[in-house]
Amino acid sequence: MLIVAALGGNALLRRGEPLTAENQRANVKRAAAPLAGLITAGHSLVITHGNGPQVGLLALETAGVDGADLPLDVLGAETEGMIGYMIEQELAGILQGSRFGTLLTLVKVNADDPAFRKPTKFIGPVYTEETARTLAAKRGWQVAPDGDKWRRVVASPAPQAIMEAEVISLLVKQGVTVICTGGGGIPVVERDDGSLQGIEAVIDKDAASALLAEQLDADMLLLLTDVDAVYADFGTPNARPLARLDPTGVREDQFPAGSMRPKVMAAARFSKKIGRRAAIGRLEDASAIVAGEKGTVFTTAAVRAPD
């Protein structure tokens, strides 16, 4: 079975942890074991991942160097390569003799996407409100509250096409486990002459992963995070996990904004459009989720989401 597995940011950096190479390696090492389990079970795997903390911190660092104020598309490419390298290295250490490849991935977006007028994607470290507003005034950022902290926000346009999908498919057919579309991929827009140009944005990783799974005609989309399932009435005494959801009955307003809503909408989109399973659950439970024993599974035969 061909599975597109998307790693949430918790697989690389837990909230509040310093963004050090040691912390990232330790978290990637923990993430590699359940992914290796899927490969050992005989599944073909395409792995995607987030990069919000990394791209934001790199932008902050380069802004302090004369002549090194790099645009987000270039920083996205840098972090995609860095994180892909770490994932590839850890997997190769577990599954010696297997073949892995990290591929920088261009993702086309619409230059007129309304997201460019209303940035919502959190990137970089968390700050107090005072520090965030000071940095915003100094660097020309837009900032917004993220829980009890504040962070930088940037445009997050909807992905339109994964430009390397055909190459990824060829690699998969040759038995290569591909790590790609990191951080939602490198955002590009099409010029009048048909060429592609990078643009200041960070694409939602889950939306890009769903589109990738669609273009690859994958058997399953697996969105892995630090929560065991999607919950109804999340954050209330009546909270309860949902084992099954019908993608045709899912609405955005049924789930809290933030990390879970884009996952739910991405899973619903893939399952509804392709007619195959998507699932959301804890990284450590990856094999059990694929087996249908844990997590939240999206299928057209499932119950509808609660109103």
Coordinates of C-alpha atoms in Angstrom, one line a residue:
M1 CA 0.0 0.0 0.0
L2 CA 1.3 3.5 -0.9
I3 CA 1.0 5.8 2.1
V4 CA 1.7 9.5 2.2
A5 CA 2.6 10.1 5.9
A6 CA 2.8 13.7 7.1
L7 CA 4.8 14.4 10.3
G8 CA 3.4 17.2 12.5
G9 CA 5.8 19.7 14.0
N10 CA 5.9 17.8 17.2
A11 CA 7.9 15.1 15.5
L12 CA 10.7 17.7 15.0
L13 CA 10.4 20.1 17.9
R14 CA 8.0 20.0 20.9
R15 CA 6.4 23.3 21.9
G16 CA 8.7 25.3 24.2
E17 CA 11.9 23.3 23.3
P18 CA 14.9 25.3 22.2
L19 CA 15.5 24.9 18.4
T20 CA 18.8 23.1 18.7
A21 CA 20.2 20.4 16.4
E22 CA 20.3 18.0 19.4
N23 CA 16.6 18.5 20.2
Q24 CA 15.6 18.1 16.5
R25 CA 17.7 14.9 16.2
A26 CA 16.3 13.4 19.3
N27 CA 12.7 14.1 18.1
V28 CA 13.4 12.8 14.6
K29 CA 14.9 9.7 16.1
R30 CA 11.7 9.0 18.0
A31 CA 9.7 9.7 14.8
A32 CA 11.8 7.3 12.7
A33 CA 10.8 4.1 14.6
P34 CA 7.1 4.1 13.8
L35 CA 7.8 5.2 10.2
A36 CA 10.3 2.3 9.9
G37 CA 7.6 0.0 11.2
L38 CA 5.3 0.9 8.3
I39 CA 8.1 0.2 5.8
T40 CA 9.0 -3.1 7.4
A41 CA 5.4 -4.1 7.2
G42 CA 5.7 -3.8 3.4
H43 CA 4.1 -0.4 2.7
S44 CA 5.6 2.1 0.3
L45 CA 6.1 5.4 2.1
V46 CA 6.3 9.0 1.0
I47 CA 7.1 11.2 4.0
T48 CA 6.2 14.9 4.4
H49 CA 6.9 17.2 7.3
G50 CA 6.4 20.6 8.8
N51 CA 9.0 23.4 9.1
G52 CA 7.3 26.3 10.9
P53 CA 9.7 26.7 13.8
Q54 CA 12.7 26.1 11.6
V55 CA 11.9 28.5 8.8
G56 CA 10.9 31.2 11.2
L57 CA 14.0 31.0 13.2
L58 CA 16.2 30.9 10.1
A59 CA 14.4 34.1 8.8
L60 CA 15.2 35.8 12.2
E61 CA 18.8 34.8 12.1
T62 CA 19.5 35.8 8.5
A63 CA 17.7 39.2 9.0
G64 CA 20.5 40.1 11.4
V65 CA 23.2 39.6 8.7
D66 CA 24.0 42.3 6.2
G67 CA 22.9 41.2 2.7
A68 CA 21.5 37.9 4.0
D69 CA 17.8 38.8 4.3
L70 CA 16.6 35.8 2.3
P71 CA 13.0 35.3 1.1
L72 CA 10.8 32.7 2.6
D73 CA 10.9 30.4 -0.5
V74 CA 14.7 30.2 -0.3
L75 CA 14.5 29.6 3.5
G76 CA 11.8 27.0 2.9
A77 CA 14.2 25.2 0.5
E78 CA 17.0 25.3 3.1
T79 CA 14.9 23.9 5.9
E80 CA 13.4 21.2 3.6
G81 CA 16.8 19.9 2.9
M82 CA 18.0 20.1 6.5
I83 CA 15.0 18.3 8.0
G84 CA 14.9 15.8 5.1
Y85 CA 18.5 15.0 5.8
M86 CA 17.8 14.3 9.5
I87 CA 14.8 12.1 8.7
E88 CA 16.7 10.2 6.0
Q89 CA 19.7 9.7 8.3
E90 CA 17.7 8.2 11.1
L91 CA 15.6 5.9 8.9
A92 CA 18.7 4.7 7.1
G93 CA 20.2 3.8 10.5
I94 CA 17.2 1.6 11.3
L95 CA 16.6 0.1 7.9
Q96 CA 20.1 -0.4 6.6
G97 CA 20.1 -1.5 2.9
S98 CA 16.9 0.3 2.2
R99 CA 16.8 3.2 -0.2
F100 CA 15.8 6.8 0.8
G101 CA 15.8 10.1 -1.0
T102 CA 15.1 13.7 0.0
L103 CA 13.6 15.8 -2.8
L104 CA 13.2 19.6 -2.7
T105 CA 9.7 20.1 -3.9
L106 CA 8.1 23.1 -5.7
V107 CA 4.5 23.7 -5.1
K108 CA 2.5 26.0 -7.4
V109 CA 0.1 28.5 -5.8
N110 CA -2.1 31.2 -7.1
A111 CA -0.6 34.7 -7.0
D112 CA -4.1 36.1 -6.4
D113 CA -4.9 33.8 -3.5
P114 CA -6.7 35.9 -0.8
A115 CA -4.2 34.4 1.8
F116 CA -1.7 37.0 0.7
R117 CA -4.0 39.7 2.0
K118 CA -4.6 38.0 5.4
P119 CA -1.5 36.1 6.7
T120 CA -2.5 33.3 9.2
K121 CA 0.4 30.8 9.1
F122 CA 2.5 30.8 12.3
I123 CA 6.2 30.5 11.9
G124 CA 9.3 30.8 14.2
P125 CA 9.6 31.0 18.0
V126 CA 7.0 32.1 20.4
Y127 CA 7.2 35.5 22.2
T128 CA 5.5 37.6 24.8
E129 CA 3.1 40.1 23.2
E130 CA 5.4 43.0 24.0
T131 CA 8.4 41.3 22.4
A132 CA 6.4 40.2 19.3
R133 CA 5.0 43.7 18.7
T134 CA 8.5 45.2 19.1
L135 CA 9.9 42.8 16.5
A136 CA 7.0 43.4 14.2
A137 CA 7.6 47.1 14.3
K138 CA 11.3 46.6 13.8
R139 CA 11.2 44.0 11.0
G140 CA 7.9 44.8 9.3
W141 CA 6.3 41.5 10.4
Q142 CA 2.7 40.7 11.1
V143 CA 2.2 38.9 14.4
A144 CA -0.8 37.3 16.1
P145 CA -1.6 35.4 19.4
D146 CA -0.9 31.7 19.4
G147 CA -2.4 30.3 22.6
D148 CA -0.9 32.3 25.5
K149 CA 2.0 33.5 23.4
W150 CA 2.6 35.5 20.2
R151 CA 4.2 34.5 16.9
R152 CA 5.0 35.8 13.5
V153 CA 2.3 35.1 10.8
V154 CA 2.8 34.8 7.0
A155 CA 0.7 34.1 4.0
S156 CA -0.4 30.5 3.5
P157 CA -1.9 30.1 0.1
A158 CA -3.7 27.0 -1.0
P159 CA -1.5 24.5 -3.0
Q160 CA -2.5 24.1 -6.6
A161 CA 0.0 21.5 -7.9
I162 CA 3.0 19.5 -6.7
M163 CA 5.5 20.1 -9.5
E164 CA 7.7 17.1 -8.8
A165 CA 4.8 14.6 -8.3
E166 CA 5.8 12.6 -11.4
V167 CA 9.5 12.4 -10.2
I168 CA 8.3 11.3 -6.8
S169 CA 6.1 8.6 -8.4
L170 CA 9.0 7.3 -10.4
L171 CA 11.2 7.0 -7.3
V172 CA 8.5 5.2 -5.4
K173 CA 8.1 2.7 -8.2
Q174 CA 11.9 2.0 -7.9
G175 CA 11.5 1.2 -4.2
V176 CA 12.7 4.5 -2.8
T177 CA 11.2 6.0 0.4
V178 CA 10.9 9.6 -0.6
I179 CA 11.0 12.5 1.9
C180 CA 9.5 15.6 0.1
T181 CA 7.1 18.5 0.2
G182 CA 8.7 19.6 3.5
G183 CA 7.0 22.5 5.1
G184 CA 4.3 22.4 2.5
G185 CA 6.9 22.6 -0.3
I186 CA 8.6 25.6 -1.8
P187 CA 5.9 28.1 -2.9
V188 CA 6.1 29.3 -6.5
V189 CA 3.8 31.2 -8.9
E190 CA 3.7 30.9 -12.7
R191 CA 5.0 33.8 -14.7
D192 CA 3.3 34.9 -18.0
D193 CA 6.0 32.9 -20.0
G194 CA 5.2 29.7 -18.0
S195 CA 8.3 29.8 -15.9
L196 CA 8.1 29.6 -12.1
Q197 CA 9.1 32.2 -9.5
G198 CA 9.4 31.8 -5.7
I199 CA 7.0 33.8 -3.6
E200 CA 6.9 34.9 0.1
A201 CA 4.7 32.3 1.8
V202 CA 4.6 29.1 3.8
I203 CA 2.1 26.5 2.5
D204 CA 0.1 24.5 5.0
K205 CA 1.8 21.1 5.2
D206 CA -1.4 19.1 5.6
A207 CA -3.1 20.7 2.6
A208 CA 0.1 20.1 0.5
S209 CA 0.3 16.5 1.7
A210 CA -3.3 15.8 0.8
L211 CA -2.7 17.2 -2.7
L212 CA 0.4 15.1 -3.1
A213 CA -1.5 12.0 -2.0
E214 CA -4.1 12.8 -4.6
Q215 CA -1.6 13.4 -7.4
L216 CA 0.3 10.2 -6.5
D217 CA -3.0 8.2 -6.4
A218 CA -2.0 7.0 -2.9
D219 CA -3.9 4.3 -1.1
M220 CA -3.9 6.3 2.2
L221 CA -3.1 9.7 3.7
L222 CA -1.8 9.5 7.2
L223 CA -1.6 12.7 9.2
L224 CA 0.6 12.1 12.3
T225 CA 0.6 14.4 15.3
D226 CA 0.7 14.3 19.1
V227 CA -3.0 13.8 19.6
D228 CA -4.5 10.3 19.6
A229 CA -7.6 11.2 17.5
V230 CA -9.9 14.0 16.4
Y231 CA -12.2 15.0 19.2
A232 CA -15.8 16.2 19.3
D233 CA -16.4 19.0 21.8
F234 CA -12.6 19.3 22.3
G235 CA -11.6 21.3 25.4
T236 CA -14.9 20.6 27.2
P237 CA -15.9 18.0 29.8
N238 CA -17.9 16.3 27.0
A239 CA -14.8 15.8 24.8
R240 CA -14.8 12.4 23.1
P241 CA -12.6 10.8 20.4
L242 CA -14.1 10.2 17.0
A243 CA -13.1 6.8 15.5
R244 CA -14.7 7.4 12.1
L245 CA -15.8 10.4 10.1
D246 CA -17.6 10.7 6.8
P247 CA -15.6 13.3 4.8
T248 CA -18.7 14.5 3.0
G249 CA -20.2 15.7 6.2
V250 CA -17.2 17.6 7.6
R251 CA -17.3 21.4 8.0
E252 CA -14.6 23.8 9.1
D253 CA -16.7 25.3 11.9
Q254 CA -17.0 21.9 13.6
F255 CA -13.4 21.9 14.7
P256 CA -11.2 24.4 16.5
A257 CA -9.0 26.7 14.5
G258 CA -5.3 25.9 14.6
S259 CA -3.4 22.7 14.1
M260 CA -6.4 20.3 14.0
R261 CA -8.8 22.1 11.6
P262 CA -6.4 22.0 8.6
K263 CA -5.6 18.4 9.3
V264 CA -9.3 17.5 9.4
M265 CA -10.0 19.5 6.2
A266 CA -7.0 17.9 4.4
A267 CA -8.0 14.4 5.4
A268 CA -11.6 15.0 4.3
R269 CA -10.6 16.5 1.0
F270 CA -8.4 13.5 0.1
S271 CA -10.9 10.9 1.2
K272 CA -13.9 12.6 -0.5
K273 CA -12.1 13.2 -3.8
I274 CA -10.2 9.9 -4.1
G275 CA -12.6 7.7 -2.2
R276 CA -9.8 6.2 -0.1
R277 CA -8.9 6.3 3.6
A278 CA -7.3 9.2 5.4
A279 CA -6.5 9.1 9.1
I280 CA -5.3 11.4 11.9
G281 CA -3.6 10.2 15.0
R282 CA -0.6 9.9 17.2
L283 CA 2.8 9.3 15.6
E284 CA 3.6 6.4 17.9
D285 CA 0.4 4.7 16.8
A286 CA 1.1 4.8 13.1
S287 CA 0.9 1.1 12.5
A288 CA -2.3 0.7 14.6
I289 CA -3.9 3.6 12.7
V290 CA -3.2 2.0 9.4
A291 CA -4.7 -1.2 10.7
G292 CA -7.8 0.7 11.7
E293 CA -7.3 0.1 15.4
K294 CA -6.5 3.7 16.6
G295 CA -6.9 7.3 15.5
T296 CA -9.7 8.9 13.5
V297 CA -10.3 7.3 10.0
F298 CA -12.1 9.3 7.2
T299 CA -14.1 7.0 4.9
T300 CA -17.3 7.6 3.0
A301 CA -18.9 4.7 4.9
A302 CA -18.3 6.4 8.2
V303 CA -20.7 8.3 10.5
R304 CA -21.0 12.0 9.9
A305 CA -19.4 14.6 12.2
P306 CA -21.5 15.9 15.0
D307 CA -23.3 19.3 14.5

